[in-house]
Short mmCIF file of C-alpha atoms in Angstrom, two decimals:
data_model
loop_
_atom_site.label_atom_id
_atom_site.label_comp_id
_atom_site.label_asym_id
_atom_site.label_seq_id
_atom_site.Cartn_x
_atom_site.Cartn_y
_atom_site.Cartn_z
CA MET A 224 88.84 65.19 122.09
CA LEU A 225 86.59 67.77 120.45
CA THR A 226 84.13 69.96 122.29
CA LYS A 227 80.47 69.85 121.27
CA SER A 228 78.71 72.99 120.06
CA THR A 229 82.04 74.48 119.03
CA LEU A 230 83.29 76.21 115.91
CA TYR A 231 86.91 75.43 115.03
CA VAL A 232 88.63 78.03 112.82
CA VAL A 233 91.20 75.95 110.97
CA ALA A 234 94.10 77.37 108.94
CA THR A 235 94.93 75.29 105.85
CA PRO A 236 97.95 75.25 103.49
CA ILE A 237 98.49 78.14 101.06
CA GLY A 238 100.16 75.81 98.55
CA ASN A 239 102.08 72.80 99.76
CA LEU A 240 99.51 70.35 101.15
CA ARG A 241 101.92 69.20 103.84
CA ASP A 242 101.94 72.64 105.46
CA ILE A 243 99.20 71.74 107.93
CA SER A 244 99.46 70.94 111.60
CA LEU A 245 98.72 67.54 113.12
CA ARG A 246 96.14 69.22 115.33
CA ALA A 247 94.37 70.69 112.29
CA LEU A 248 94.19 67.24 110.68
CA ASP A 249 92.80 65.77 113.89
CA VAL A 250 90.10 68.44 114.04
CA LEU A 251 89.12 68.13 110.37
CA ALA A 252 88.79 64.37 110.74
CA ALA A 253 86.76 64.52 113.94
CA VAL A 254 84.24 67.37 113.48
CA ASP A 255 80.72 66.66 112.28
CA VAL A 256 80.88 69.16 109.41
CA ILE A 257 83.46 71.27 107.59
CA ALA A 258 82.31 74.64 106.21
CA ALA A 259 84.49 75.39 103.18
CA GLU A 260 84.76 78.32 100.79
CA HIS A 261 84.92 76.01 97.75
CA ILE A 262 84.17 72.36 98.35
CA HIS A 263 86.22 71.03 95.42
CA LEU A 264 89.40 72.75 96.65
CA THR A 265 89.00 71.58 100.24
CA GLN A 266 88.13 68.09 99.02
CA ARG A 267 91.57 67.89 97.41
CA LEU A 268 93.19 68.59 100.78
CA LEU A 269 90.97 66.08 102.58
CA VAL A 270 91.60 63.31 100.04
CA HIS A 271 95.35 63.91 100.32
CA HIS A 272 95.12 63.28 104.06
CA ALA A 273 92.46 60.50 103.86
CA ILE A 274 89.78 62.56 105.64
CA HIS A 275 86.11 61.94 104.78
CA THR A 276 84.20 64.55 106.83
CA ARG A 277 81.02 66.02 105.31
CA LEU A 278 81.42 69.41 103.60
CA ILE A 279 79.10 72.37 103.24
CA THR A 280 79.80 75.70 101.52
CA LEU A 281 80.40 79.06 103.16
CA HIS A 282 81.56 81.85 100.86
CA GLN A 283 81.07 85.61 100.52
CA HIS A 284 77.77 85.22 98.66
CA ASN A 285 76.05 82.83 101.08
CA GLU A 286 77.73 83.62 104.41
CA ARG A 287 74.59 84.94 106.09
CA ALA A 288 72.50 81.90 105.15
CA ALA A 289 75.34 79.50 105.99
CA THR A 290 75.84 81.24 109.34
CA GLU A 291 72.23 80.52 110.35
CA LYS A 292 72.62 76.91 109.29
CA ILE A 293 75.84 76.46 111.26
CA ILE A 294 74.41 78.08 114.40
CA ASN A 295 71.54 75.60 114.23
CA MET A 296 74.11 72.78 114.05
CA LEU A 297 75.90 74.14 117.09
CA ALA A 298 72.56 74.32 118.90
CA ALA A 299 72.15 70.61 118.11
CA GLN A 300 75.52 69.96 119.81
CA LYS A 301 77.42 69.45 116.58
CA SER A 302 81.02 70.52 116.07
CA VAL A 303 81.94 72.48 112.95
CA ALA A 304 85.28 73.37 111.34
CA LEU A 305 85.61 76.51 109.22
CA VAL A 306 88.22 76.55 106.46
CA THR A 307 89.00 78.81 103.53
CA ASP A 308 90.54 77.87 100.18
CA ALA A 309 94.01 78.59 101.51
CA GLY A 310 95.36 80.14 104.70
CA THR A 311 93.49 81.43 107.72
CA PRO A 312 89.72 82.06 107.57
CA GLY A 313 88.61 85.65 108.10
CA ILE A 314 91.91 87.13 106.88
CA SER A 315 90.92 88.63 103.49
CA ASP A 316 88.61 85.63 103.22
CA PRO A 317 85.07 84.77 104.39
CA GLY A 318 84.47 83.76 107.99
CA ALA A 319 84.46 86.89 110.15
CA LEU A 320 80.66 87.28 109.96
CA LEU A 321 80.11 83.66 110.97
CA ILE A 322 82.58 83.89 113.86
CA HIS A 323 80.99 87.14 115.07
CA HIS A 324 77.50 85.62 115.23
CA VAL A 325 78.67 82.32 116.72
CA ARG A 326 80.41 84.15 119.57
CA GLU A 327 77.42 86.48 119.94
CA GLN A 328 75.21 83.43 120.46
CA GLY A 329 77.51 82.24 123.23
CA TYR A 330 79.10 79.30 121.46
CA ARG A 331 82.78 78.60 121.75
CA VAL A 332 85.20 79.47 118.92
CA ILE A 333 88.60 77.75 118.92
CA PRO A 334 91.36 78.85 116.50
CA ILE A 335 93.64 76.19 115.02
CA PRO A 336 96.63 78.27 113.83
CA GLY A 337 98.61 77.65 110.68
CA ALA A 338 99.53 79.15 107.33
CA ASN A 339 99.01 82.81 106.47
CA ALA A 340 100.41 84.27 103.25
CA ALA A 341 101.10 87.76 104.64
CA VAL A 342 103.09 86.52 107.64
CA CYS A 343 104.85 83.89 105.54
CA ALA A 344 105.95 86.55 103.02
CA LEU A 345 106.98 88.97 105.76
CA SER A 346 109.13 86.34 107.47
CA ALA A 347 111.17 85.78 104.29
CA SER A 348 111.34 89.39 103.10
CA GLY A 349 114.30 90.54 105.16
CA ILE A 350 112.77 94.00 105.53
CA ILE A 351 114.00 95.62 108.74
CA ALA A 352 111.21 97.59 110.40
CA PRO A 353 109.57 97.49 113.84
CA HIS A 354 105.96 97.54 112.59
CA PHE A 355 103.80 96.39 109.70
CA LEU A 356 100.27 97.09 108.51
CA PHE A 357 98.38 94.32 106.76
CA TYR A 358 95.90 95.95 104.37
CA GLY A 359 94.81 92.97 102.28
CA PHE A 360 93.26 93.54 98.85
CA LEU A 361 93.18 97.08 97.48
CA PRO A 362 90.16 98.35 95.48
CA THR A 363 89.91 96.98 91.94
CA LYS A 364 89.49 100.35 90.20
CA SER A 365 92.55 102.55 89.70
CA GLY A 366 91.07 105.82 90.99
CA GLU A 367 89.85 104.35 94.24
CA ARG A 368 93.03 102.30 94.60
CA LYS A 369 95.17 105.47 94.33
CA ARG A 370 93.03 107.19 96.95
CA LYS A 371 93.47 104.29 99.36
CA LEU A 372 97.21 104.20 98.74
CA ALA A 373 97.43 107.97 99.29
CA SER A 374 95.67 107.56 102.64
CA LEU A 375 98.50 105.20 103.69
CA LYS A 376 101.31 107.49 102.55
CA SER A 377 101.73 109.05 105.98
CA LEU A 378 102.60 105.67 107.49
CA THR A 379 106.28 106.06 106.72
CA SER A 380 107.78 103.86 109.44
CA CYS A 381 105.97 100.57 108.88
CA ILE A 382 105.85 97.90 106.19
CA LEU A 383 102.62 97.99 104.15
CA ILE A 384 101.41 94.52 103.13
CA PHE A 385 98.91 93.96 100.32
CA TYR A 386 97.40 90.99 98.51
CA GLU A 387 96.93 91.31 94.75
CA ALA A 388 95.47 89.20 91.96
CA PRO A 389 97.61 88.38 88.89
CA HIS A 390 95.39 90.24 86.40
CA ARG A 391 95.70 93.48 88.43
CA VAL A 392 99.30 93.39 89.62
CA LEU A 393 100.70 95.59 86.82
CA GLU A 394 98.03 98.26 87.30
CA CYS A 395 98.60 98.13 91.05
CA MET A 396 102.35 98.65 90.61
CA MET A 397 101.73 101.65 88.33
CA ASP A 398 99.41 103.20 90.91
CA MET A 399 101.98 102.62 93.67
CA ILE A 400 104.58 104.45 91.57
CA ALA A 401 102.12 107.33 91.05
CA VAL A 402 101.53 107.63 94.80
CA PHE A 403 104.85 106.63 96.42
CA GLY A 404 107.34 107.43 93.65
CA GLU A 405 109.69 105.21 91.65
CA ARG A 406 112.37 104.80 94.34
CA ARG A 407 110.26 103.25 97.13
CA GLN A 408 111.43 99.71 97.83
CA ILE A 409 109.05 96.79 97.35
CA THR A 410 109.28 93.05 97.83
CA ILE A 411 107.14 90.97 95.48
CA VAL A 412 106.28 87.51 96.76
CA ARG A 413 104.34 85.12 94.52
CA GLU A 414 103.28 81.47 94.57
CA LEU A 415 104.33 80.92 98.18
CA THR A 416 105.20 77.28 99.02
CA LYS A 417 104.49 76.26 95.42
CA LEU A 418 106.78 75.11 92.59
CA PHE A 419 107.41 78.60 91.18
CA GLU A 420 107.74 80.45 94.49
CA THR A 421 109.46 83.79 93.89
CA ILE A 422 110.73 86.54 96.20
CA TYR A 423 112.00 89.66 94.42
CA THR A 424 113.08 92.98 95.95
CA SER A 425 113.85 96.26 94.17
CA ASP A 426 112.53 99.79 93.86
CA LEU A 427 109.05 100.22 92.37
CA SER A 428 110.29 101.27 88.95
CA ASN A 429 112.55 98.25 88.46
CA ALA A 430 109.92 95.96 89.96
CA LEU A 431 107.42 97.05 87.29
CA THR A 432 110.03 96.46 84.56
CA TRP A 433 110.78 93.03 86.03
CA LEU A 434 107.11 92.06 85.95
CA GLN A 435 106.65 93.36 82.40
CA SER A 436 109.74 91.53 81.11
CA ASP A 437 108.29 88.07 81.71
CA GLU A 438 104.59 87.19 81.62
CA ASN A 439 105.28 84.17 83.82
CA GLN A 440 106.18 86.55 86.65
CA GLN A 441 102.65 87.97 86.44
CA LYS A 442 101.02 84.64 87.29
CA GLY A 443 99.93 83.33 90.66
CA GLU A 444 98.79 84.94 93.89
CA PHE A 445 100.81 87.94 95.06
CA VAL A 446 101.85 89.42 98.37
CA LEU A 447 103.32 92.92 97.97
CA LEU A 448 105.42 94.32 100.82
CA LEU A 449 106.13 98.04 100.55
CA SER A 450 109.16 98.98 102.65
CA PRO A 451 109.08 101.99 104.99
CA ALA A 452 109.95 105.29 103.36
CA ALA A 453 113.64 106.17 103.48
CA THR A 454 114.32 109.49 105.16
CA GLU A 455 116.10 112.08 103.05
CA ASN A 456 118.76 112.51 105.70
CA SER A 457 119.00 109.57 108.07
CA SER A 458 121.11 111.62 110.49
CA GLN A 459 118.22 114.03 111.12
CA ILE A 460 115.46 113.53 113.65
CA THR A 461 112.03 114.58 112.38
CA GLU A 462 109.91 117.03 114.33
CA GLN A 463 107.34 114.31 115.06
CA VAL A 464 109.99 111.95 116.46
CA GLU A 465 111.59 114.77 118.47
CA HIS A 466 108.19 115.70 119.94
CA THR A 467 107.48 112.09 120.91
CA LEU A 468 110.93 111.74 122.51
CA HIS A 469 110.54 115.04 124.38
CA ILE A 470 107.25 113.93 125.97
CA LEU A 471 108.68 110.56 126.99
CA MET A 472 111.83 112.15 128.46
CA GLU A 473 109.70 114.33 130.73
CA ASN A 474 108.19 111.25 132.38
CA LEU A 475 110.73 108.43 132.00
CA PRO A 476 114.44 107.75 132.44
CA LEU A 477 116.43 108.57 129.31
CA LYS A 478 117.17 104.98 128.28
CA GLN A 479 113.55 103.90 128.66
CA ALA A 480 112.30 107.01 126.84
CA VAL A 481 114.58 106.26 123.89
CA GLN A 482 113.51 102.61 123.80
CA LEU A 483 109.81 103.55 123.68
CA ALA A 484 110.38 106.34 121.16
CA ALA A 485 112.16 103.90 118.83
CA GLU A 486 109.30 101.40 119.11
CA ILE A 487 106.60 104.02 118.56
CA THR A 488 108.21 105.91 115.67
CA GLY A 489 110.41 103.28 114.05
CA GLY A 490 113.44 105.55 114.52
CA ASN A 491 117.01 104.33 114.88
CA LYS A 492 117.62 103.70 118.57
CA LYS A 493 121.32 104.69 118.49
CA LYS A 494 120.57 107.99 116.78
CA LEU A 495 117.67 108.67 119.12
CA TYR A 496 119.87 107.96 122.13
CA ALA A 497 122.61 110.29 120.89
CA PHE A 498 120.04 112.99 120.18
CA ALA A 499 118.38 112.56 123.59
CA LEU A 500 121.75 112.63 125.35
CA SER A 501 122.73 115.85 123.60
CA LYS A 502 119.38 117.40 124.56
CA LYS A 503 119.81 116.35 128.19
CA GLU A 504 123.38 117.70 128.32
CA ALA A 505 122.23 121.01 126.80
CA LEU A 506 119.48 121.34 129.40
CA THR A 507 121.90 120.50 132.22
CA LYS A 508 124.41 123.08 130.99
CA ARG A 509 121.71 125.71 130.64
CA SER A 510 120.54 124.99 134.18
CA MET A 511 124.08 125.33 135.56
CA ASP A 512 124.69 128.58 133.69
CA SER A 513 121.54 130.11 135.08
#
């Protein structure tokens, strides 16, 4: 049963219309109103599942006005579902402003989890790294895009995840090469859950060549996953990692310090353990000698 005066944030499929939970379908069928980014796209989903709930629009250009309208509905004890064209509302899509004001007014917000392109792409990428940063869409102009990418260059131990539109993907790849170099690994994921779903991994230079070699590979919605930077000598421990490990070793048992250092820095746990053990042995020997 639904709760009155409640906003339901409902994730919808990113391609395949069957990628929706039974709970989401129950909510969409039972609420008084569905607020959708584009009514004609959501209508296709509803028709497919024989749902006839009334639709209103909420997109980036009318979100403030739609927010006021929806809060008035909640005040009248109506239940409202928020959906985007595809995926989870508020994640590089409209909805965050509405949710902020609804919660501010004291009304309940209930998430109905489901599809998300970034997480879907990450799960199938096979990139081994302890952390990731979801950035979303980069700026549309090259100069600003390069500046934003440069600001992320120091994040060497985590996967960087971006969304990109088909008409900008080549320019984006060129800017990534300019900032990160040709050898940085990238996984290109396009048309997730659709007929021409593609997952391609290579270095940035070959990835650009691959895109340019076939115009069909430039179509669709893109998720770009930039792998962590490879260290020049994987056997070395950087000063930053050594400093982090040193602080942790002063306050924690060696094994626990290594575990936390690996999680924080993304370093190899075996190498960190060997390094920490050698440091501890050196300190013990020094203490005995003195």
